[in-house]
Amino acid sequence: MKKAGHLLGVHCSVSGGLHNAFEEAGKLGIDTFQIFTQNQRQWINKKYEPEIINAFKKSWKSSSVITVFSHCSYLLNLASEDEVLRSKSIDALIGEVIRCNDLGLSFCVLHPGAAKGQTEAQALDHVIDALKQVFAETKNCTSKILLENTAGQGTSIGYRFEHLGAILKGVDSVRLGVCFDTCHAFAAGYDLRTKTTFDQTWMEFDRLVGRNNLLAIHLNDSKGDLGSRIDRHDHIGHGKLGMDAFRWMLHEFSDIPKILETEKEGDWDNMNLTKLRELN
Ligand SMILES: [Zn+2]
Ligand SMILES: [Zn+2]
């Protein structure tokens, strides 16, 4: 029997230094977390000096953290029809993969992108080409890229399992996987509220994406309704998903790291984690 809260964590802050995330993890008693390796809303492309990498690895070693992963910048759009933005996004993703690899992070989570003026098929083709280029240029790295399902807000792609499946198939790399966000899936129209619809959703996922490609989970409740295509995370048990969905997620995916991405202000991380641990 695994302990309550096994591979359950939150998105940690790295303000004041990357290694500070381990301090937060220690306080919260979590064994996995997600970080931004640099400011997620800026076009910067850091390469970390050995001292920073060593400090990070040292803090990791003295912690009980098992898995750490990053979330890519929100600015990236590998699907863009604008060649300049697309190539900027490719460079940024290459930088992200290298940072992850240098820090020993298993993977970085990526939003597939937005189609804007194009068809979804054209947008998906751009993503496939871009990812092939990123993998070709980071051949000596082992860190993986995980496509996150989106809520389908605006012209975002990745809100249908078909999109994720098409990218996986098109890129065909062992370094590509999937991160499943419960809020996004629900907002995109995948119902997780009853056992029947929960199982149907996962059968769809198995058929179109493949369970073996699922390497991370974001556990967020949803402010938006089923199929609303609104990307607004809510605290666990406060949104439209209901606690059963989280209970089944914890039971079904006990060996996959699960991260909360809910508002951190006050004591919310602790309260959300406690709620989830009690479901175990
Ligand atoms: Zn995300
Ligand atoms: Zn997410």
mmCIF file of C-alpha atoms and ligand atoms in Angstrom:
data_model
loop_
_atom_site.group_PDB
_atom_site.id
_atom_site.type_symbol
_atom_site.label_atom_id
_atom_site.label_comp_id
_atom_site.label_asym_id
_atom_site.label_seq_id
_atom_site.Cartn_x
_atom_site.Cartn_y
_atom_site.Cartn_z
ATOM 1 C CA MET A 1 0.000 0.000 0.000
ATOM 2 C CA LYS A 2 1.493 3.302 -1.092
ATOM 3 C CA LYS A 3 1.447 6.241 1.303
ATOM 4 C CA ALA A 4 -1.300 8.825 0.839
ATOM 5 C CA GLY A 5 -0.053 11.499 -1.492
ATOM 6 C CA HIS A 6 2.453 9.297 -3.343
ATOM 7 C CA LEU A 7 3.706 11.206 -6.437
ATOM 8 C CA LEU A 8 1.401 14.085 -5.637
ATOM 9 C CA GLY A 9 2.658 17.659 -5.726
ATOM 10 C CA VAL A 10 2.124 21.233 -6.824
ATOM 11 C CA HIS A 11 3.617 23.824 -9.108
ATOM 12 C CA CYS A 12 6.411 25.301 -6.963
ATOM 13 C CA SER A 13 7.793 28.806 -7.016
ATOM 14 C CA VAL A 14 11.438 29.366 -7.987
ATOM 15 C CA SER A 15 11.613 32.972 -6.867
ATOM 16 C CA GLY A 16 14.952 33.626 -5.224
ATOM 17 C CA GLY A 17 16.545 30.655 -7.007
ATOM 18 C CA LEU A 18 15.597 27.383 -8.636
ATOM 19 C CA HIS A 19 16.690 25.308 -5.631
ATOM 20 C CA ASN A 20 14.148 27.135 -3.416
ATOM 21 C CA ALA A 21 11.468 24.909 -4.886
ATOM 22 C CA PHE A 22 12.831 22.041 -2.769
ATOM 23 C CA GLU A 23 12.320 24.078 0.371
ATOM 24 C CA GLU A 24 8.683 24.630 -0.553
ATOM 25 C CA ALA A 25 8.350 20.937 -1.412
ATOM 26 C CA GLY A 26 9.750 20.012 2.007
ATOM 27 C CA LYS A 27 7.258 22.247 3.794
ATOM 28 C CA LEU A 28 4.357 20.793 1.830
ATOM 29 C CA GLY A 29 5.603 17.204 2.249
ATOM 30 C CA ILE A 30 5.420 16.495 -1.471
ATOM 31 C CA ASP A 31 7.588 14.135 -3.510
ATOM 32 C CA THR A 32 7.075 15.694 -6.952
ATOM 33 C CA PHE A 33 6.654 19.202 -8.343
ATOM 34 C CA GLN A 34 6.574 21.340 -11.451
ATOM 35 C CA ILE A 35 8.498 24.569 -12.023
ATOM 36 C CA PHE A 36 9.081 27.209 -14.645
ATOM 37 C CA THR A 37 12.802 27.113 -15.434
ATOM 38 C CA GLN A 38 12.617 30.808 -16.351
ATOM 39 C CA ASN A 39 9.992 33.560 -16.475
ATOM 40 C CA GLN A 40 7.107 31.971 -18.341
ATOM 41 C CA ARG A 41 5.875 35.211 -19.843
ATOM 42 C CA GLN A 42 9.144 36.460 -21.351
ATOM 43 C CA TRP A 43 11.172 35.578 -24.414
ATOM 44 C CA ILE A 44 14.406 34.801 -22.649
ATOM 45 C CA ASN A 45 16.467 31.713 -23.205
ATOM 46 C CA LYS A 46 18.656 31.050 -20.217
ATOM 47 C CA LYS A 47 21.421 28.539 -20.028
ATOM 48 C CA TYR A 48 22.236 27.746 -16.431
ATOM 49 C CA GLU A 49 25.758 28.004 -15.056
ATOM 50 C CA PRO A 50 27.240 24.921 -13.372
ATOM 51 C CA GLU A 51 26.936 26.542 -9.901
ATOM 52 C CA ILE A 52 23.169 26.890 -10.285
ATOM 53 C CA ILE A 53 22.818 23.360 -11.629
ATOM 54 C CA ASN A 54 24.926 21.989 -8.771
ATOM 55 C CA ALA A 55 22.953 23.887 -6.131
ATOM 56 C CA PHE A 56 19.746 22.525 -7.631
ATOM 57 C CA LYS A 57 21.007 18.948 -7.686
ATOM 58 C CA LYS A 58 22.356 19.233 -4.149
ATOM 59 C CA SER A 59 18.992 20.447 -2.824
ATOM 60 C CA TRP A 60 17.280 17.646 -4.714
ATOM 61 C CA LYS A 61 19.582 15.023 -3.210
ATOM 62 C CA SER A 62 18.849 16.108 0.340
ATOM 63 C CA SER A 63 15.091 16.130 -0.296
ATOM 64 C CA SER A 64 12.577 13.314 -0.645
ATOM 65 C CA VAL A 65 11.537 14.503 -4.090
ATOM 66 C CA ILE A 66 11.336 11.804 -6.750
ATOM 67 C CA THR A 67 10.282 13.589 -9.939
ATOM 68 C CA VAL A 68 10.601 17.226 -11.018
ATOM 69 C CA PHE A 69 9.358 18.630 -14.267
ATOM 70 C CA SER A 70 9.016 21.960 -15.970
ATOM 71 C CA HIS A 71 6.230 23.769 -17.772
ATOM 72 C CA CYS A 72 7.183 25.615 -20.959
ATOM 73 C CA SER A 73 6.609 29.318 -21.469
ATOM 74 C CA TYR A 74 3.083 30.340 -22.410
ATOM 75 C CA LEU A 75 4.471 32.394 -25.292
ATOM 76 C CA LEU A 76 5.527 29.401 -27.364
ATOM 77 C CA ASN A 77 3.388 28.633 -30.390
ATOM 78 C CA LEU A 78 4.810 25.822 -32.487
ATOM 79 C CA ALA A 79 1.604 25.848 -34.531
ATOM 80 C CA SER A 80 1.900 29.459 -35.648
ATOM 81 C CA GLU A 81 1.596 30.297 -39.321
ATOM 82 C CA ASP A 82 3.973 33.188 -38.683
ATOM 83 C CA GLU A 83 7.368 31.780 -39.504
ATOM 84 C CA VAL A 84 9.209 34.203 -37.227
ATOM 85 C CA LEU A 85 7.115 33.275 -34.187
ATOM 86 C CA ARG A 86 7.357 29.597 -35.032
ATOM 87 C CA SER A 87 11.126 29.631 -35.286
ATOM 88 C CA LYS A 88 11.374 31.703 -32.086
ATOM 89 C CA SER A 89 9.200 29.074 -30.403
ATOM 90 C CA ILE A 90 11.367 26.242 -31.691
ATOM 91 C CA ASP A 91 14.506 27.947 -30.342
ATOM 92 C CA ALA A 92 12.791 28.532 -27.002
ATOM 93 C CA LEU A 93 11.744 24.891 -26.770
ATOM 94 C CA ILE A 94 15.242 23.694 -27.607
ATOM 95 C CA GLY A 95 16.494 25.931 -24.778
ATOM 96 C CA GLU A 96 13.867 24.502 -22.431
ATOM 97 C CA VAL A 97 14.826 20.918 -23.243
ATOM 98 C CA ILE A 98 18.504 21.708 -22.653
ATOM 99 C CA ARG A 99 17.735 23.396 -19.322
ATOM 100 C CA CYS A 100 15.650 20.386 -18.261
ATOM 101 C CA ASN A 101 18.386 18.015 -19.265
ATOM 102 C CA ASP A 102 21.066 20.049 -17.449
ATOM 103 C CA LEU A 103 18.964 20.109 -14.279
ATOM 104 C CA GLY A 104 18.074 16.413 -14.467
ATOM 105 C CA LEU A 105 14.366 17.037 -15.062
ATOM 106 C CA SER A 106 12.496 14.130 -16.635
ATOM 107 C CA PHE A 107 10.274 16.241 -18.836
ATOM 108 C CA CYS A 108 8.759 19.584 -19.775
ATOM 109 C CA VAL A 109 5.062 20.128 -20.354
ATOM 110 C CA LEU A 110 4.077 21.959 -23.524
ATOM 111 C CA HIS A 111 0.814 23.429 -24.818
ATOM 112 C CA PRO A 112 0.641 22.347 -28.468
ATOM 113 C CA GLY A 113 -0.208 25.853 -29.733
ATOM 114 C CA ALA A 114 -2.874 27.939 -31.424
ATOM 115 C CA ALA A 115 -4.103 27.693 -35.005
ATOM 116 C CA LYS A 116 -5.152 31.345 -35.390
ATOM 117 C CA GLY A 117 -5.889 31.834 -39.148
ATOM 118 C CA GLN A 118 -5.196 28.224 -40.150
ATOM 119 C CA THR A 119 -7.137 24.996 -40.146
ATOM 120 C CA GLU A 120 -6.441 22.660 -37.235
ATOM 121 C CA ALA A 121 -4.818 20.204 -39.653
ATOM 122 C CA GLN A 122 -2.350 22.855 -40.842
ATOM 123 C CA ALA A 123 -1.603 23.835 -37.266
ATOM 124 C CA LEU A 124 -0.976 20.213 -36.286
ATOM 125 C CA ASP A 125 1.422 19.800 -39.214
ATOM 126 C CA HIS A 126 3.419 22.806 -38.016
ATOM 127 C CA VAL A 127 3.633 21.324 -34.524
ATOM 128 C CA ILE A 128 4.798 17.977 -35.882
ATOM 129 C CA ASP A 129 7.539 19.582 -38.010
ATOM 130 C CA ALA A 130 8.630 21.830 -35.142
ATOM 131 C CA LEU A 131 8.892 18.953 -32.652
ATOM 132 C CA LYS A 132 10.892 16.863 -35.123
ATOM 133 C CA GLN A 133 13.315 19.762 -35.412
ATOM 134 C CA VAL A 134 13.546 20.168 -31.633
ATOM 135 C CA PHE A 135 14.309 16.473 -31.128
ATOM 136 C CA ALA A 136 16.844 16.482 -33.972
ATOM 137 C CA GLU A 137 18.655 19.391 -32.364
ATOM 138 C CA THR A 138 18.655 17.961 -28.838
ATOM 139 C CA LYS A 139 19.799 14.450 -29.683
ATOM 140 C CA ASN A 140 22.123 14.255 -26.672
ATOM 141 C CA CYS A 141 19.297 15.097 -24.237
ATOM 142 C CA THR A 142 17.079 12.526 -22.548
ATOM 143 C CA SER A 143 14.414 14.884 -21.167
ATOM 144 C CA LYS A 144 11.031 14.325 -22.753
ATOM 145 C CA ILE A 145 8.416 16.767 -23.992
ATOM 146 C CA LEU A 146 4.856 16.169 -22.819
ATOM 147 C CA LEU A 147 1.970 17.560 -24.852
ATOM 148 C CA GLU A 148 -0.712 18.906 -22.548
ATOM 149 C CA ASN A 149 -4.352 18.633 -23.552
ATOM 150 C CA THR A 150 -5.911 22.095 -23.646
ATOM 151 C CA ALA A 151 -9.351 23.481 -22.808
ATOM 152 C CA GLY A 152 -9.740 24.561 -26.430
ATOM 153 C CA GLN A 153 -9.884 28.241 -25.540
ATOM 154 C CA GLY A 154 -9.625 30.593 -28.508
ATOM 155 C CA THR A 155 -8.003 28.776 -31.429
ATOM 156 C CA SER A 156 -5.911 26.430 -29.249
ATOM 157 C CA ILE A 157 -5.289 22.985 -30.601
ATOM 158 C CA GLY A 158 -4.753 19.942 -28.402
ATOM 159 C CA TYR A 159 -8.242 19.937 -26.869
ATOM 160 C CA ARG A 160 -9.233 16.754 -28.685
ATOM 161 C CA PHE A 161 -7.461 13.462 -28.024
ATOM 162 C CA GLU A 162 -7.314 13.144 -31.822
ATOM 163 C CA HIS A 163 -4.956 16.154 -31.922
ATOM 164 C CA LEU A 164 -2.573 14.636 -29.378
ATOM 165 C CA GLY A 165 -2.695 11.296 -31.177
ATOM 166 C CA ALA A 166 -1.927 12.913 -34.533
ATOM 167 C CA ILE A 167 1.099 14.748 -33.127
ATOM 168 C CA LEU A 168 2.425 11.627 -31.379
ATOM 169 C CA LYS A 169 2.038 9.616 -34.551
ATOM 170 C CA GLY A 170 3.521 12.317 -36.779
ATOM 171 C CA VAL A 171 6.584 12.915 -34.607
ATOM 172 C CA ASP A 172 7.072 9.272 -33.638
ATOM 173 C CA SER A 173 9.652 9.786 -30.897
ATOM 174 C CA VAL A 174 10.132 8.010 -27.581
ATOM 175 C CA ARG A 175 10.902 11.453 -26.177
ATOM 176 C CA LEU A 176 7.340 12.643 -26.717
ATOM 177 C CA GLY A 177 4.514 11.902 -24.274
ATOM 178 C CA VAL A 178 1.360 13.433 -22.840
ATOM 179 C CA CYS A 179 0.321 15.353 -19.719
ATOM 180 C CA PHE A 180 -3.398 15.121 -18.927
ATOM 181 C CA ASP A 181 -5.010 18.153 -17.290
ATOM 182 C CA THR A 182 -8.370 17.325 -15.649
ATOM 183 C CA CYS A 183 -9.671 20.919 -15.860
ATOM 184 C CA HIS A 184 -8.754 21.264 -19.519
ATOM 185 C CA ALA A 185 -10.243 17.875 -20.441
ATOM 186 C CA PHE A 186 -13.527 18.722 -18.719
ATOM 187 C CA ALA A 187 -13.714 22.190 -20.281
ATOM 188 C CA ALA A 188 -12.991 20.579 -23.654
ATOM 189 C CA GLY A 189 -16.014 18.311 -23.226
ATOM 190 C CA TYR A 190 -14.598 15.133 -21.654
ATOM 191 C CA ASP A 191 -16.855 14.316 -18.725
ATOM 192 C CA LEU A 192 -15.141 12.812 -15.667
ATOM 193 C CA ARG A 193 -18.012 13.194 -13.181
ATOM 194 C CA THR A 194 -19.589 9.741 -13.247
ATOM 195 C CA LYS A 195 -17.838 6.380 -13.355
ATOM 196 C CA THR A 196 -19.414 5.674 -16.730
ATOM 197 C CA THR A 197 -18.255 8.921 -18.364
ATOM 198 C CA PHE A 198 -14.871 8.713 -16.592
ATOM 199 C CA ASP A 199 -14.303 5.251 -18.060
ATOM 200 C CA GLN A 200 -15.566 6.381 -21.469
ATOM 201 C CA THR A 201 -13.095 9.279 -21.442
ATOM 202 C CA TRP A 202 -10.197 6.967 -20.649
ATOM 203 C CA MET A 203 -11.291 4.447 -23.259
ATOM 204 C CA GLU A 204 -11.217 7.282 -25.794
ATOM 205 C CA PHE A 205 -7.813 8.292 -24.527
ATOM 206 C CA ASP A 206 -6.514 4.729 -24.816
ATOM 207 C CA ARG A 207 -7.818 4.419 -28.357
ATOM 208 C CA LEU A 208 -6.562 7.777 -29.659
ATOM 209 C CA VAL A 209 -3.498 8.566 -27.530
ATOM 210 C CA GLY A 210 -2.467 5.394 -25.696
ATOM 211 C CA ARG A 211 -2.096 4.993 -21.946
ATOM 212 C CA ASN A 212 1.633 4.219 -22.351
ATOM 213 C CA ASN A 213 2.116 7.836 -23.506
ATOM 214 C CA LEU A 214 0.605 9.298 -20.340
ATOM 215 C CA LEU A 215 3.522 10.444 -18.181
ATOM 216 C CA ALA A 216 2.101 13.274 -16.060
ATOM 217 C CA ILE A 217 -1.209 14.575 -14.775
ATOM 218 C CA HIS A 218 -2.391 18.033 -13.753
ATOM 219 C CA LEU A 219 -5.101 17.795 -11.108
ATOM 220 C CA ASN A 220 -7.198 20.959 -11.274
ATOM 221 C CA ASP A 221 -10.869 21.550 -10.668
ATOM 222 C CA SER A 222 -12.691 23.610 -13.293
ATOM 223 C CA LYS A 223 -14.537 26.905 -12.919
ATOM 224 C CA GLY A 224 -15.964 26.439 -16.408
ATOM 225 C CA ASP A 225 -18.684 23.940 -17.277
ATOM 226 C CA LEU A 226 -18.354 20.764 -19.296
ATOM 227 C CA GLY A 227 -17.511 21.762 -22.873
ATOM 228 C CA SER A 228 -17.267 25.488 -21.999
ATOM 229 C CA ARG A 229 -13.742 25.639 -23.476
ATOM 230 C CA ILE A 230 -12.814 28.007 -20.659
ATOM 231 C CA ASP A 231 -9.373 27.464 -19.114
ATOM 232 C CA ARG A 232 -9.953 28.484 -15.504
ATOM 233 C CA HIS A 233 -8.587 26.267 -12.758
ATOM 234 C CA ASP A 234 -10.412 25.994 -9.454
ATOM 235 C CA HIS A 235 -9.462 24.585 -6.047
ATOM 236 C CA ILE A 236 -10.092 20.880 -5.555
ATOM 237 C CA GLY A 237 -13.748 20.313 -4.711
ATOM 238 C CA HIS A 238 -14.685 23.939 -5.407
ATOM 239 C CA GLY A 239 -15.307 23.664 -9.143
ATOM 240 C CA LYS A 240 -17.570 21.675 -11.422
ATOM 241 C CA LEU A 241 -15.652 18.387 -11.436
ATOM 242 C CA GLY A 242 -16.688 16.875 -8.107
ATOM 243 C CA MET A 243 -14.514 14.838 -5.753
ATOM 244 C CA ASP A 244 -15.232 11.475 -7.359
ATOM 245 C CA ALA A 245 -13.262 12.451 -10.483
ATOM 246 C CA PHE A 246 -10.204 13.152 -8.322
ATOM 247 C CA ARG A 247 -10.653 9.939 -6.325
ATOM 248 C CA TRP A 248 -10.738 7.870 -9.498
ATOM 249 C CA MET A 249 -7.759 9.748 -10.959
ATOM 250 C CA LEU A 250 -5.682 9.009 -7.836
ATOM 251 C CA HIS A 251 -6.649 5.340 -7.824
ATOM 252 C CA GLU A 252 -6.261 4.748 -11.526
ATOM 253 C CA PHE A 253 -2.930 6.567 -11.887
ATOM 254 C CA SER A 254 -1.087 5.982 -8.624
ATOM 255 C CA ASP A 255 2.293 5.645 -10.364
ATOM 256 C CA ILE A 256 2.077 8.790 -12.468
ATOM 257 C CA PRO A 257 3.152 12.162 -11.025
ATOM 258 C CA LYS A 258 0.161 14.412 -10.356
ATOM 259 C CA ILE A 259 0.510 18.173 -9.985
ATOM 260 C CA LEU A 260 -1.876 20.817 -8.693
ATOM 261 C CA GLU A 261 -1.872 24.082 -10.619
ATOM 262 C CA THR A 262 -4.369 25.996 -8.549
ATOM 263 C CA GLU A 263 -4.047 29.489 -7.085
ATOM 264 C CA LYS A 264 -1.343 29.306 -4.393
ATOM 265 C CA GLU A 265 -2.230 32.350 -2.321
ATOM 266 C CA GLY A 266 -2.624 31.759 1.432
ATOM 267 C CA ASP A 267 -2.692 28.123 2.530
ATOM 268 C CA TRP A 268 -4.443 26.766 -0.566
ATOM 269 C CA ASP A 269 -1.715 24.311 -1.578
ATOM 270 C CA ASN A 270 -1.902 22.632 1.833
ATOM 271 C CA MET A 271 -5.684 22.562 1.819
ATOM 272 C CA ASN A 272 -5.893 21.122 -1.698
ATOM 273 C CA LEU A 273 -3.218 18.523 -0.975
ATOM 274 C CA THR A 274 -4.955 17.481 2.248
ATOM 275 C CA LYS A 275 -8.225 17.003 0.391
ATOM 276 C CA LEU A 276 -6.546 14.772 -2.173
ATOM 277 C CA ARG A 277 -4.518 12.792 0.368
ATOM 278 C CA GLU A 278 -7.712 12.013 2.261
ATOM 279 C CA LEU A 279 -9.148 10.448 -0.865
ATOM 280 C CA ASN A 280 -6.435 7.808 -0.988
HETATM 281 ZN ZN ZN B 1 -0.281 23.957 -18.912
HETATM 282 ZN ZN ZN B 2 -2.195 22.110 -16.735
#
